[in-house]
Short mmCIF file of N, CA, C and O and ligand atoms in Angstrom, two decimals:
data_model
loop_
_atom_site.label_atom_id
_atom_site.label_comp_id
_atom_site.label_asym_id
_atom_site.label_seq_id
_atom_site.Cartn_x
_atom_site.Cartn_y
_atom_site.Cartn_z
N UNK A 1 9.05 16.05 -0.26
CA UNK A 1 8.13 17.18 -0.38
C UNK A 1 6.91 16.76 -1.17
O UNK A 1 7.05 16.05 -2.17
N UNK A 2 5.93 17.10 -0.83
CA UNK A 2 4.36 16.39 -1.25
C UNK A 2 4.28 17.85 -2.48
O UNK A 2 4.50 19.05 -2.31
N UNK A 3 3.83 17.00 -3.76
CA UNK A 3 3.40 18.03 -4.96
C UNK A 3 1.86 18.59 -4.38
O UNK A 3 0.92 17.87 -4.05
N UNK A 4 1.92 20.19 -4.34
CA UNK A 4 0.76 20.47 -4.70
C UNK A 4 -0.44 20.48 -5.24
O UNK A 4 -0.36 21.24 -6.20
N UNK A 5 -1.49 20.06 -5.18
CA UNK A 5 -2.52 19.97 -6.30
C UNK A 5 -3.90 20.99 -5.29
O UNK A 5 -4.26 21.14 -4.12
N UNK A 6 -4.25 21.47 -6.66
CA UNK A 6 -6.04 22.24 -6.78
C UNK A 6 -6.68 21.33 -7.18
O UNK A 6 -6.27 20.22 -7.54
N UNK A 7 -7.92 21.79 -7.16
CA UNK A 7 -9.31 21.29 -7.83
C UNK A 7 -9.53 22.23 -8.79
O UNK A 7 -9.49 23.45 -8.62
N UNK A 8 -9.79 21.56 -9.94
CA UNK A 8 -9.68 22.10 -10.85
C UNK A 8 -11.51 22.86 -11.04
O UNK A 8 -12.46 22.09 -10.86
N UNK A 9 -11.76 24.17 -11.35
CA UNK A 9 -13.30 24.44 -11.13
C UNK A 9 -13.84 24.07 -12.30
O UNK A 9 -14.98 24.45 -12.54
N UNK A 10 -13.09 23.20 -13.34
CA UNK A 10 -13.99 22.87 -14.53
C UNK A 10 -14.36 21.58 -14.72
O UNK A 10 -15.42 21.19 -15.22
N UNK A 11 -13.47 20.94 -14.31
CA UNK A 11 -13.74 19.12 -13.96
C UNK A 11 -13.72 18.93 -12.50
O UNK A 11 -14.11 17.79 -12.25
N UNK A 12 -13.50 19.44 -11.68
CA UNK A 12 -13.56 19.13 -9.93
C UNK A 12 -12.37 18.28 -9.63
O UNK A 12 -12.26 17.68 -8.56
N UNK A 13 -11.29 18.22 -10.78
CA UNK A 13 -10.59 16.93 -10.42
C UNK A 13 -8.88 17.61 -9.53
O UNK A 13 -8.49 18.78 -9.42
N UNK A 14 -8.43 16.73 -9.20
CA UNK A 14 -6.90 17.33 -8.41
C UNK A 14 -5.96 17.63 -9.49
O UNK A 14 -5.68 16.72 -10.27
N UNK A 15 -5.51 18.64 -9.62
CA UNK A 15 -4.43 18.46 -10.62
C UNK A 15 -3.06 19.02 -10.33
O UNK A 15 -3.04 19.94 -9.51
N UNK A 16 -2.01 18.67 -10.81
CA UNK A 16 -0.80 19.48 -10.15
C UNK A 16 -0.52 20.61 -10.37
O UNK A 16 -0.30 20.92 -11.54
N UNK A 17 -0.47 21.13 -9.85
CA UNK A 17 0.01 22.60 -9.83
C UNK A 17 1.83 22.79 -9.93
O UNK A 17 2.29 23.93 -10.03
N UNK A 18 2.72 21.66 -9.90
CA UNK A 18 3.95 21.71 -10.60
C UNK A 18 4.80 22.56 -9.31
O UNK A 18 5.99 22.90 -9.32
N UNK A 19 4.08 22.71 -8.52
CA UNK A 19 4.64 22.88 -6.97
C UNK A 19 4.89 21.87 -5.78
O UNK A 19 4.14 20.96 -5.40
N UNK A 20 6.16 22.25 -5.27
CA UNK A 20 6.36 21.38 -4.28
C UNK A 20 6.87 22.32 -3.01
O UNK A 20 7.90 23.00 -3.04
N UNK A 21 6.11 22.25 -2.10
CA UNK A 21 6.48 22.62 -1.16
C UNK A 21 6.90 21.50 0.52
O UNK A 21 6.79 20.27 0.55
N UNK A 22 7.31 22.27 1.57
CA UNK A 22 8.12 21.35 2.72
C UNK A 22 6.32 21.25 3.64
O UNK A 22 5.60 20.29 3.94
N UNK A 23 6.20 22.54 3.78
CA UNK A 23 4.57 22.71 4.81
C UNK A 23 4.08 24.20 3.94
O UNK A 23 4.73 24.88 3.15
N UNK A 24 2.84 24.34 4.39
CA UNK A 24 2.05 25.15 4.22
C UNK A 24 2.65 26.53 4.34
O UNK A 24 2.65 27.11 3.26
N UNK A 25 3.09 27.13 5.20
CA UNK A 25 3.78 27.97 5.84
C UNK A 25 4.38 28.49 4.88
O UNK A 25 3.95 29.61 4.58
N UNK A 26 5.31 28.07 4.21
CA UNK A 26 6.39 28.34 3.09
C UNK A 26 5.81 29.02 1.84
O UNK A 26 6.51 29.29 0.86
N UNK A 27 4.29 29.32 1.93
CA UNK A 27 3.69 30.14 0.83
C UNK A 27 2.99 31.35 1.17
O UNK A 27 2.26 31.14 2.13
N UNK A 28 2.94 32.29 0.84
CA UNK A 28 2.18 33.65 2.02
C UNK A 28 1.41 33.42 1.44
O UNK A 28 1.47 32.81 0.38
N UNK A 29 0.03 34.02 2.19
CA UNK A 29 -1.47 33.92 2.08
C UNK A 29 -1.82 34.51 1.06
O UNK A 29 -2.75 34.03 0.41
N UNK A 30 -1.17 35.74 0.63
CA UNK A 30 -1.67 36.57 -0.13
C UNK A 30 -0.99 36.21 -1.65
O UNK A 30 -1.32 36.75 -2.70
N UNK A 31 0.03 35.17 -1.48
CA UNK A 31 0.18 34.65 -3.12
C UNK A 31 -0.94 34.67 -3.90
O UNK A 31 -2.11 34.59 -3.52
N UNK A 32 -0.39 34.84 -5.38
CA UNK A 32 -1.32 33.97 -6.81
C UNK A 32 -0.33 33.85 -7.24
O UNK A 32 0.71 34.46 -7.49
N UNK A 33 -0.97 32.59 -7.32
CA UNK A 33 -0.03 31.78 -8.76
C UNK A 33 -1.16 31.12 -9.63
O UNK A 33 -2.30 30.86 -9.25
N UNK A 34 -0.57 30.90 -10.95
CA UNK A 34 -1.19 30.52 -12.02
C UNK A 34 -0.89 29.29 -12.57
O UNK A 34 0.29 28.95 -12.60
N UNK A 35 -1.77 28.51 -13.03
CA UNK A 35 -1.29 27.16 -13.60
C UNK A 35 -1.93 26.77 -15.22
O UNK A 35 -3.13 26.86 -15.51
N UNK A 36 -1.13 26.46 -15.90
CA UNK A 36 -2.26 26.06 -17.00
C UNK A 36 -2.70 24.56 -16.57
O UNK A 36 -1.97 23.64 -16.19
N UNK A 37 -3.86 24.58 -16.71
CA UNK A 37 -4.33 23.42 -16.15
C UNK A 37 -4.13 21.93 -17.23
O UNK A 37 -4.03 22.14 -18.44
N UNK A 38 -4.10 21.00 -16.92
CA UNK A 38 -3.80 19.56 -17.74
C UNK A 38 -4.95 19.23 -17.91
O UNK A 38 -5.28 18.66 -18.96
N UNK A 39 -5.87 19.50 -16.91
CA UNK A 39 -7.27 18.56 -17.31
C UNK A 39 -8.11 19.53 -18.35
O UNK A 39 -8.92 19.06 -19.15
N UNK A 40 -7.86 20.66 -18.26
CA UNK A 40 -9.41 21.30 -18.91
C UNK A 40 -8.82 22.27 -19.93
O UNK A 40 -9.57 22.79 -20.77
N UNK A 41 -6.94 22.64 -19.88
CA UNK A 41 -6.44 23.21 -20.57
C UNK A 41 -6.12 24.93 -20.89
O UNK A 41 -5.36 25.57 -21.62
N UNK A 42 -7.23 25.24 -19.85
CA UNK A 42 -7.30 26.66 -18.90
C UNK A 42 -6.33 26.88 -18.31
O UNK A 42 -5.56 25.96 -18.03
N UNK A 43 -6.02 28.39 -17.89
CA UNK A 43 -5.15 28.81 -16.92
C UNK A 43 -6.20 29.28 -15.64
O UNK A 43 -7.14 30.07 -15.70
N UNK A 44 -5.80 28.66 -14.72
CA UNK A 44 -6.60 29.08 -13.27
C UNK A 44 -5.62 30.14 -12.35
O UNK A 44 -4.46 30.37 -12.02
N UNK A 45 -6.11 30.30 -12.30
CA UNK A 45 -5.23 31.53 -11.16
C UNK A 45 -5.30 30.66 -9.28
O UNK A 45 -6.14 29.79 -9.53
N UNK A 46 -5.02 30.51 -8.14
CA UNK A 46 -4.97 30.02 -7.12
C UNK A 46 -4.10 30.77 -6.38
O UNK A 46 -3.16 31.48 -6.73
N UNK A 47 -4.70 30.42 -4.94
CA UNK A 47 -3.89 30.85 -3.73
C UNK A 47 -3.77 29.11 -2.87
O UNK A 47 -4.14 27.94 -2.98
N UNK A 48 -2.84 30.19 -1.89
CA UNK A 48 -2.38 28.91 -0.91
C UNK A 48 -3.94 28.38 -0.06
O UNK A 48 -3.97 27.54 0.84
N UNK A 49 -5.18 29.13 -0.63
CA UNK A 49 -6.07 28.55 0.62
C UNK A 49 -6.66 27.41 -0.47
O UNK A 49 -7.39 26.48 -0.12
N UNK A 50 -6.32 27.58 -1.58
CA UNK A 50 -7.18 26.31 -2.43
C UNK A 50 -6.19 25.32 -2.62
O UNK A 50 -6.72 24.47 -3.33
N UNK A 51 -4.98 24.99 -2.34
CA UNK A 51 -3.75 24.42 -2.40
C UNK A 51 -4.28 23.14 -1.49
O UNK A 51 -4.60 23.32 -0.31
N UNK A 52 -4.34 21.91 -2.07
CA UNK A 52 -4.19 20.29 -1.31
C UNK A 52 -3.02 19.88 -1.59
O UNK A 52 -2.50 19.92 -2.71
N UNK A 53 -2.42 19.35 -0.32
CA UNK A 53 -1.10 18.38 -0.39
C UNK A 53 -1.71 17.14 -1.28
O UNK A 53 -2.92 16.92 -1.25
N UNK A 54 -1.01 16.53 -1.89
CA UNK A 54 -1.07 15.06 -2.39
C UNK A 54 -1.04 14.03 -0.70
O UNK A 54 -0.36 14.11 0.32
N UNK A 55 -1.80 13.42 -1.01
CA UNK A 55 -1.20 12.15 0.31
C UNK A 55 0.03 11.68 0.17
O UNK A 55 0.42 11.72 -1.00
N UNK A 56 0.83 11.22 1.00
CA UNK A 56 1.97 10.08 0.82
C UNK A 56 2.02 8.78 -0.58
O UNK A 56 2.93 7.96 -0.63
ZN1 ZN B 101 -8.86 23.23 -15.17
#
């Protein structure tokens, strides 16, 4: 299962979001979830449309 990562809107960088999902599908559209972020130390709020798989 590929970890989730956002872009973070304060550094632009990928960060994990501490999610792992199988495919896309497996999250409804209308989720939020929240992350405290690692890079900037913020909590961001996100949906599944700002959600990047990690590559392999
Ligand atoms: Zn951040």
């Amino acid at each position: 299962m590929p970890p989730v990562l956002i872009s973070c809107p304060t550094t632009g960088n990928l960060v994990p979001t501490g999610v792992n999902i199988v495919n896309r599908n497996e999250m409804g559209d209308d989720s939020r979830l929240l992350i405290a972020c690692p890079e900037c130390g913020r909590d961001h709020e996100w949906t599944p449309d700002d959600a990047v798989l990690a590559p392999e």
